[in-house]
Coordinates of C-alpha atoms and ligand atoms in Angstrom, one line a residue:
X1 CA 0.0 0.0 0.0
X2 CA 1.7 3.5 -0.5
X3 CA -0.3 6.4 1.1
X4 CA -0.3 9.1 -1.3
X5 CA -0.7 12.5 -0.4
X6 CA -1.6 12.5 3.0
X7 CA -4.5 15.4 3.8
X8 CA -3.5 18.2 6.3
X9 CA -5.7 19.5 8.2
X10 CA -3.8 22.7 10.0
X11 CA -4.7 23.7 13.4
X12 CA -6.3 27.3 13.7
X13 CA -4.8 27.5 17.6
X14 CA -1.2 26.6 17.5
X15 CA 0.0 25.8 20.8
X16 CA 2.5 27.9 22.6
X17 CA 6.3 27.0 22.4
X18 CA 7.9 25.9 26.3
X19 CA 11.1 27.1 26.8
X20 CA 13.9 24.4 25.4
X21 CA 15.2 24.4 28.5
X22 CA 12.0 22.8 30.3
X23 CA 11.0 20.2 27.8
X24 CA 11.1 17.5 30.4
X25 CA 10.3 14.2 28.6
X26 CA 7.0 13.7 26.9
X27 CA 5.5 16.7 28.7
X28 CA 4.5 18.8 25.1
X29 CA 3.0 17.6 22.8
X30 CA 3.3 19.4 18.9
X31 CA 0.3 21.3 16.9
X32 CA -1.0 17.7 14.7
X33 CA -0.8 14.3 14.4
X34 CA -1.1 11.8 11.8
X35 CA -4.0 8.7 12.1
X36 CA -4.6 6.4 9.8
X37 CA -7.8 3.3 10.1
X38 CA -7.7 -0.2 9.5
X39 CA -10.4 -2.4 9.4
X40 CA -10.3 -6.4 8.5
X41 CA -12.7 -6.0 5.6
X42 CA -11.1 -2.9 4.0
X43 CA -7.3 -2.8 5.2
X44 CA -5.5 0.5 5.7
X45 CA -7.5 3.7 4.8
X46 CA -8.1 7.7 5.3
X47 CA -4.7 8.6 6.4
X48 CA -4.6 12.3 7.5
X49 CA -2.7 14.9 9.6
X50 CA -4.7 16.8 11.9
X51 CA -4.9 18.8 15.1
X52 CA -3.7 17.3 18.4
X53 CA -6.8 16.3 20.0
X54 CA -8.3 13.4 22.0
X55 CA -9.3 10.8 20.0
X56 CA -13.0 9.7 20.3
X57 CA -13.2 5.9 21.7
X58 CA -16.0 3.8 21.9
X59 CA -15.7 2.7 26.1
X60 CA -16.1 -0.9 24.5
X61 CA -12.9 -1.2 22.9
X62 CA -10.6 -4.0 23.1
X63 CA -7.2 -2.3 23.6
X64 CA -8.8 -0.7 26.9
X65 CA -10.2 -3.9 27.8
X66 CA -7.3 -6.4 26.5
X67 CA -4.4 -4.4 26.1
X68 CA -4.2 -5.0 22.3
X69 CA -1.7 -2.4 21.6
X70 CA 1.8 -1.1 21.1
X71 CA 3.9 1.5 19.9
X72 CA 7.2 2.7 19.0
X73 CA 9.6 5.4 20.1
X74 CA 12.2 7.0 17.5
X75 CA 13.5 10.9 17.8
X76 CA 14.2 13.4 14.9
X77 CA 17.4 16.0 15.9
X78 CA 18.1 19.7 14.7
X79 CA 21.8 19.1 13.6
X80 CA 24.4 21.8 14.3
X81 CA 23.3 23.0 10.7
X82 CA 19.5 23.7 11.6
X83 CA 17.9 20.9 9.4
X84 CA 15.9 18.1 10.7
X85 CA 17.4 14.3 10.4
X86 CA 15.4 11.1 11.4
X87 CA 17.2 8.7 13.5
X88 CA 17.4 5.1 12.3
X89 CA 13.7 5.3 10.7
X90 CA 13.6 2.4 8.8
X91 CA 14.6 0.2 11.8
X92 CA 11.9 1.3 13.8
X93 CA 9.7 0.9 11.6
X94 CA 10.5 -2.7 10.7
X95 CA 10.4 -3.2 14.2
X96 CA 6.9 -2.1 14.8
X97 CA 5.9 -4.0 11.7
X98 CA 8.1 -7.3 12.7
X99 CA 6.1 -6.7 16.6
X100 CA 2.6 -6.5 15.4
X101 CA 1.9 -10.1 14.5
X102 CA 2.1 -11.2 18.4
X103 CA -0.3 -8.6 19.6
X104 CA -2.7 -9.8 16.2
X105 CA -2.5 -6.0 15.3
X106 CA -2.1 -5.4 11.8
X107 CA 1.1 -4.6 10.3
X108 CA 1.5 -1.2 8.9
X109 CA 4.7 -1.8 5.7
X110 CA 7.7 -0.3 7.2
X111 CA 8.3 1.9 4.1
X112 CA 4.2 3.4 4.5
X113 CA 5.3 4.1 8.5
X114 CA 8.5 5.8 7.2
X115 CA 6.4 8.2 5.0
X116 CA 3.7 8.8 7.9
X117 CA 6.5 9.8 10.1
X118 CA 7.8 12.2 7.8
X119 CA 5.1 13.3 6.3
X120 CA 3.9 14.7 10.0
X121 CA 7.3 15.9 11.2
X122 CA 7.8 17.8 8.1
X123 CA 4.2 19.6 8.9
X124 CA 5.4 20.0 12.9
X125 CA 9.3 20.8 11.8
X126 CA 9.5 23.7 13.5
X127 CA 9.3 22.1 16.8
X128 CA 12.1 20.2 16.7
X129 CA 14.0 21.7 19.7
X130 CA 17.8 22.4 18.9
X131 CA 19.3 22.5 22.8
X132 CA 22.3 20.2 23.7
X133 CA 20.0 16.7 24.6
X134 CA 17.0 17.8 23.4
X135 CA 14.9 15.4 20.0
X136 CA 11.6 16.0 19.0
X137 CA 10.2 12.1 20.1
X138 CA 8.0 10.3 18.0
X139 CA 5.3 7.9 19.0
X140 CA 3.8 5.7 16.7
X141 CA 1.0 3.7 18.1
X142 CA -1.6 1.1 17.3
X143 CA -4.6 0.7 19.1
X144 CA -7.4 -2.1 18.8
X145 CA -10.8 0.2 18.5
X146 CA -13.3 -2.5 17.5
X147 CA -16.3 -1.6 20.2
X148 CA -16.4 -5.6 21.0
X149 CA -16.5 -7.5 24.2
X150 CA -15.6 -11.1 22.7
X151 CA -11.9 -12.1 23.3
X152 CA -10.4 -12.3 19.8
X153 CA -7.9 -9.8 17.7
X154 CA -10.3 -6.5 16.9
X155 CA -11.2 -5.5 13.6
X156 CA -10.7 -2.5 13.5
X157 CA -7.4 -0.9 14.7
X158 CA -6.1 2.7 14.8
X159 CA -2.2 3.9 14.1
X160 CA -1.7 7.0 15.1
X161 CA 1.8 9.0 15.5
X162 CA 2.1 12.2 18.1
X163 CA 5.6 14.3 18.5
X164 CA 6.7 15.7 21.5
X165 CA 10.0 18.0 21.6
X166 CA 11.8 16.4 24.8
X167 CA 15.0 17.6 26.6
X168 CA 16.8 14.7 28.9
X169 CA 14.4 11.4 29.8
X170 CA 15.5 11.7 33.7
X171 CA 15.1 15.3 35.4
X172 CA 18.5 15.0 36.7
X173 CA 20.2 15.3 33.3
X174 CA 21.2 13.2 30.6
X175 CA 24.7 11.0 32.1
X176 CA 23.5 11.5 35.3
X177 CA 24.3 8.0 37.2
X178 CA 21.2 6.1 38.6
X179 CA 20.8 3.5 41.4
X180 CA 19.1 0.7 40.6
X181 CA 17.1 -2.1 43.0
X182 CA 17.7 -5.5 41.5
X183 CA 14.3 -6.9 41.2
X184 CA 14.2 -10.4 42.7
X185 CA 10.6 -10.9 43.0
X186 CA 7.9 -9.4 40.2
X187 CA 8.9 -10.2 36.6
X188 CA 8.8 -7.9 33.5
X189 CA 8.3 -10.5 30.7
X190 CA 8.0 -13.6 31.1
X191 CA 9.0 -16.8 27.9
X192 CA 7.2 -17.0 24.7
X193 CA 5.6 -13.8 26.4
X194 CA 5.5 -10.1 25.0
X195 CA 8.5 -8.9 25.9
X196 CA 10.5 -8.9 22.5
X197 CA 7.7 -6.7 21.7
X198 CA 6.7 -2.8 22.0
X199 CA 3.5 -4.4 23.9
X200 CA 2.0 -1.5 26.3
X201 CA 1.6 -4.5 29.0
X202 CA 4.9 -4.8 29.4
X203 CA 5.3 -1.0 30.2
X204 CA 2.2 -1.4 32.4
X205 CA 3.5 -5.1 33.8
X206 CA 7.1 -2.5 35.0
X207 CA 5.2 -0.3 37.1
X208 CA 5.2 -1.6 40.7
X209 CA 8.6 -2.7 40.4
X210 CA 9.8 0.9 39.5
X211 CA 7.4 2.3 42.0
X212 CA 8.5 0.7 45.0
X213 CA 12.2 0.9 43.9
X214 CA 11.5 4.7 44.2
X215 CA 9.9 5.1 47.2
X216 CA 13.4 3.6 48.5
X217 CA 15.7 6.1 47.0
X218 CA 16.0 3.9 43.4
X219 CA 15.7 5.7 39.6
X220 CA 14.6 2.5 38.3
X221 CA 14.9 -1.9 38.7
X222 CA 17.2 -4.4 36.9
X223 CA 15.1 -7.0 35.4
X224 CA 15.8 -10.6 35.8
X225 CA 14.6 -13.5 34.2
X226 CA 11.3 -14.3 34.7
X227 CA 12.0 -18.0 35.9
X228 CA 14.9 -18.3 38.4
X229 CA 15.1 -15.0 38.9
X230 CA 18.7 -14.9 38.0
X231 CA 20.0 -14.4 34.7
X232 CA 20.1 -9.8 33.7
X233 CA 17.9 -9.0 31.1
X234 CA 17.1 -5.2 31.5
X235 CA 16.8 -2.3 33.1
X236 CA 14.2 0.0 33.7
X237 CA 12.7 0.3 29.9
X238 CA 16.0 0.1 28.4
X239 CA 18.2 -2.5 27.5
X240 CA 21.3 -3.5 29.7
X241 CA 25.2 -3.6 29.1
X242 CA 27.9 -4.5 32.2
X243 CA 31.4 -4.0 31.7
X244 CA 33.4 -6.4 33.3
X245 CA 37.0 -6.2 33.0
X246 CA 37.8 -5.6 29.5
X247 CA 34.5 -7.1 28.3
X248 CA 31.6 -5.8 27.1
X249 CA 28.7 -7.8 27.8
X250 CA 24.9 -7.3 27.1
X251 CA 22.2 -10.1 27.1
X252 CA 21.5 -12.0 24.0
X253 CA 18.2 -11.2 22.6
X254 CA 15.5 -14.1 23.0
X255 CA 11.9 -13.4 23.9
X256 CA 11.9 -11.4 26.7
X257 CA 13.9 -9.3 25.2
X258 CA 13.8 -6.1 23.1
X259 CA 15.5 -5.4 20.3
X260 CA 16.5 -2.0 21.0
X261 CA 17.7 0.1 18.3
X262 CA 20.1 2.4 21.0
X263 CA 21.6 -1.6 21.6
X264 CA 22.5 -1.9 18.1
X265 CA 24.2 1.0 18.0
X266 CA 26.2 0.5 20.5
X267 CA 26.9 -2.7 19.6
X268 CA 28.0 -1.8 16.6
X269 CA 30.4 1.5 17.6
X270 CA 31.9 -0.6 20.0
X271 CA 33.2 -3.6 17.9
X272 CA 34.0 -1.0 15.4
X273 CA 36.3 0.2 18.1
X274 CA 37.1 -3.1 18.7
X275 CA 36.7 -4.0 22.3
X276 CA 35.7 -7.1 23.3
X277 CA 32.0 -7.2 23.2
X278 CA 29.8 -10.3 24.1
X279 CA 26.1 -11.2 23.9
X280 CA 26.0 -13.5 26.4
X281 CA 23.7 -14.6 29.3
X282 CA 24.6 -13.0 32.3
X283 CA 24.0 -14.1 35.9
X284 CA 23.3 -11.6 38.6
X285 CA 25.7 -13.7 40.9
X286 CA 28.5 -13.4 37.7
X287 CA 28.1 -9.2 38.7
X288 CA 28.5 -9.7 42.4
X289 CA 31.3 -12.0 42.0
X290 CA 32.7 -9.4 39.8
X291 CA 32.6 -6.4 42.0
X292 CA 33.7 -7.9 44.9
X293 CA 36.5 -8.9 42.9
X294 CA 37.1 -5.2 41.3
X295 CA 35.7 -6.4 37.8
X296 CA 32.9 -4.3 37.6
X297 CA 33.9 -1.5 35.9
X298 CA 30.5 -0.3 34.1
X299 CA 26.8 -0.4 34.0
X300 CA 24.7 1.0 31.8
X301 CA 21.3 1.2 30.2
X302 CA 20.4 2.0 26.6
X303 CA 17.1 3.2 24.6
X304 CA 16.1 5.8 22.8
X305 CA 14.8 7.6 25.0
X306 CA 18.2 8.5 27.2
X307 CA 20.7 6.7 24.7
X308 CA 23.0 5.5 27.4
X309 CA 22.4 6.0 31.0
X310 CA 25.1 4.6 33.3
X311 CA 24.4 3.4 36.8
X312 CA 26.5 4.6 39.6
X313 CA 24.5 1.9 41.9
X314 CA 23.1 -1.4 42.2
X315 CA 21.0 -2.7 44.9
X316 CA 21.1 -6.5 45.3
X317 CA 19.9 -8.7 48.1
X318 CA 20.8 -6.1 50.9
X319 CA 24.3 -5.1 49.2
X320 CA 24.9 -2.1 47.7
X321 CA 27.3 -2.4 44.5
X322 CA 28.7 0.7 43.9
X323 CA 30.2 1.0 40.3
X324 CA 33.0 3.2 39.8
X325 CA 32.7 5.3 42.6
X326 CA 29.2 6.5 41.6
X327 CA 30.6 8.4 38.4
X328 CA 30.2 7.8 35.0
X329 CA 32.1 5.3 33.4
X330 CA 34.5 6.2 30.9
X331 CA 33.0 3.9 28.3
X332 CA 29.5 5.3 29.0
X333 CA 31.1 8.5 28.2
X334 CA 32.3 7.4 25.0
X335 CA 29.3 6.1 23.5
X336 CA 27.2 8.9 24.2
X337 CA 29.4 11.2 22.9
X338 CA 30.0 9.2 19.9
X339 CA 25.8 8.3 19.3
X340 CA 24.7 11.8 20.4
X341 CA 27.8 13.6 17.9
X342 CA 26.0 11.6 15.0
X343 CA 23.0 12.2 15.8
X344 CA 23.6 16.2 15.9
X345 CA 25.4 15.8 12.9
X346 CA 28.6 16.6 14.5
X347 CA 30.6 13.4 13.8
X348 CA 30.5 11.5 10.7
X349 CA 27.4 8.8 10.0
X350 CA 29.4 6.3 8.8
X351 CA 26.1 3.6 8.8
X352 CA 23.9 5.8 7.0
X353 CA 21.8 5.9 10.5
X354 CA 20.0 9.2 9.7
X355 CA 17.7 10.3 7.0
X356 CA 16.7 13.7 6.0
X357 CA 12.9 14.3 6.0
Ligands
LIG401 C1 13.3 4.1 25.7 O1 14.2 3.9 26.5 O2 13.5 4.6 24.7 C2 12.0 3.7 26.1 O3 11.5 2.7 25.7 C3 11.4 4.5 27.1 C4 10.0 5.0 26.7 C5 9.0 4.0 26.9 C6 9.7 6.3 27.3

C-alpha cells in the first residue's frame, strides 16, 4: 500500500512553544498528528494529519479492555546545521511491523510508516527543539478500537503517531548515574511472552517494580529473568550492558527481550572500536562475583529515550554495589558522545543511520 498525499488539516490555535530548557520528557505535545484506520474488511484507509486532539473511543474497545496495543519510540534531531534528520527510521519501523503479528495488530509496511513519520514531522518541523540533549520524540502507536466485548484480535485498529520535543528522559540530566534495585521478586516478561515486543503490557507489567524501587531512594529496577530470577535482562525500559573487566557484555536477545535500536548501535560502535564485546547470558551472581573482585567497571542502560544511562548503583539482596565510585564510566562517556555527535550531525554517519525528511 503506498499512502499518497496524506491530507492536512492545519490547526487554527497553534499551541505555545515551552522554553527548550524545560521540555522534560513527553511533557509537550506538537500542533498535529497523523491517524490512519484499519479495518479487516477494508485494510488501511483515510490517512490524515490533523490537530492534536483526543481521539474519540468507543468505552467498548478492546485495547482498553485487552491491552491490544503497542507502539514505538524514534526521535528526529536539529543538527548543528539547523535541518531536521530522522534517526534510524527504517529500523523502527520494521520493528513495529516485525512486533505487530504477536499482539494480532495489523502490520502497517515499514516503508508506509517511514512516509507517515515524515510526512507529519515535516508539517510540525518547527518544533524540533535544537538544545544540547534535546529530540523532538516520535510515538507511533496502534490501538485495537473495534467496540467488542468477545476475546479475539479486533477489527478495527487505529495507528496513530504524536511528536513531543523532549529535553533529557531523567530530570537530573542526561549522564547523570542512577541507582538501581535489582528486582528479585515481580517479573517484566515472562518466555514466549510479549516482551521482544513494544507491547503497552509490558510497560504497564514494569510499574510496581519501579514504584517501590523509588519510594526507597531507586531511579529504576534491573530485570531478571522471569524463571529463576537470576539471569540480567534489563533495566528500567531500556536494554542493559555491564562491563566487566575488558568485556563488554549485554544479554543475547531471545523473547523477553527487546530489540533495542540504541543496543544496536552501541553494539556496533563498540566492535568497530574493537573491544571485546559479548552477547551473552549474564548471571546476577556473575556481577556480584565481579565487583567484589574489582571487575565491575561499568553499568549501563540503553534506549532511545536516554541513549545511554550509566548506573552509579546497584542494589542487590541487601548489598549495595557501587560502580566506579558513583561516576560515569569512561565507556558510558564514549558512547554517548559518539551516538549523540551523530545524531547532531557533529561526527560522521558512517552507517547511513539518519535520513533527511
Ligand atoms: C526508551 O528507553 O526509549 C523507552 O522505551 C522509554 C520510553 C517507553 C519512554
Amino acid at each position: 500500500m503506498a499512502l499518497g498525499t496524506i491530507p492536512v488539516h492545519r490547526t487554527t490555535t497553534p499551541r505555545p512553544r515551552p522554553p527548550e530548557d524545560q521540555l522534560g520528557f513527553g511533557k509537550v505535545f506538537t500542533d498535529h498528528m497523523l491517524t490512519i484506520e484499519w479495518t479487516a474488511r477494508d485494510g488501511w484507509q483515510d490517512a490524515k494529519i490533523v490537530p492534536y486532539g483526543p481521539l474519540a473511543l468507543d468505552p467498548a474497545a478492546s485495547a482498553l479492555h485487552y491491552g491490544q496495543m503497542m507502539f514505538e519510540g524514534m526521535k528526529a534531531f536539529r543538527g548543528a546545521d539547523g535541518k531536521v534528520q530522522l534517526w534510524r527510521l527504517m529500523r523502527h519501523c520494521q520493528r513495529m511491523h516485525d512486533g505487530a503479528p504477536r499482539l494480532c495488530l495489523p502490520a502497517l509496511p515499514p516503508e508506509d510508516m517511514a512516509e507517515a513519520v515524515r510526512a507529519l514531522v515535516k508539517v510540525d518541523e518547527d518544533w524540533v527543539p535544537s538544545a544540547p540533549d534535546s529530540a523532538l520524540y516520535i510515538r507511533p502507536t496502534l490501538v485495537a478500537t473495534e467496540a467488542f466485548l468477545g476475546v479475539r484480535p479486533a477489527e478495527r485498529v487505529l495507528f496513530f503517531i504524536i511528536l513531543s520535543p523532549v529535553g533529557a528522559y531523567y530530570g537530573a540530566g542526561a549522564l547523570t548515574p542512577v541507582k538501581i534495585f535489582v528486582e528479585r521478586e515481580l517479573t517484566r516478561a515472562a518466555p514466549g511472552g510479549l516482551g521482544a515486543v513494544k507491547a503497552a503490557a509490558n510497560y504497564a507489567a514494569s510499574l510496581q517494580a519501579a514504584v517501590r524501587a523509588k519510594k526507597d531512594g531507586y531511579a529504576q529496577v534491573l530485570w531478571l529473568d522471569g524463571v529463576r530470577h537470576e539471569t540480567l535482562e534489563e533495566v528500567g525500559t531500556m536494554n542493559l550492558f555491564v562491563c566487566i573487566g575488558d568485556e563488554l557484555v549485554t544479554p543475547p536477545l531471545s523473547d523477553s527481550i527487546l530489540s533495542g535500536v540504541t543496543r544496536d548501535c552501541v553494539l556496533t560502535v563498540a566492535r568497530e572500536w574493537g573491544l571485546k564485546v559479548s552477547e551473552r547470558p549474564l548471571s546476577i551472581s556473575e556481577v556480584i562475583a565481579a565487583h567484589a573482585a574489582g571487575n565491575l567497571a561499568e553499568v549501563f542502560g540503553t534506549g532511545t529515550a536516554a541513549v545511554v544511562s550509566p548506573v552509579g548503583e546497584l542494589a542487590v539482596d541487601g548489598q549495595r554495589l557501587v560502580i566506579n565510585d558513583g561516576k560515569v564510566g569512561a565507556l558510558s562517556l564514549r558512547l554517548y558522545d559518539e551516538i549523540t555527535g551523530v545524531q547532531r550531525g557533529t561526527r560522521p554517519d558512517r552507517h547511513g543511520w539518519l535520513t533527511a525528511l
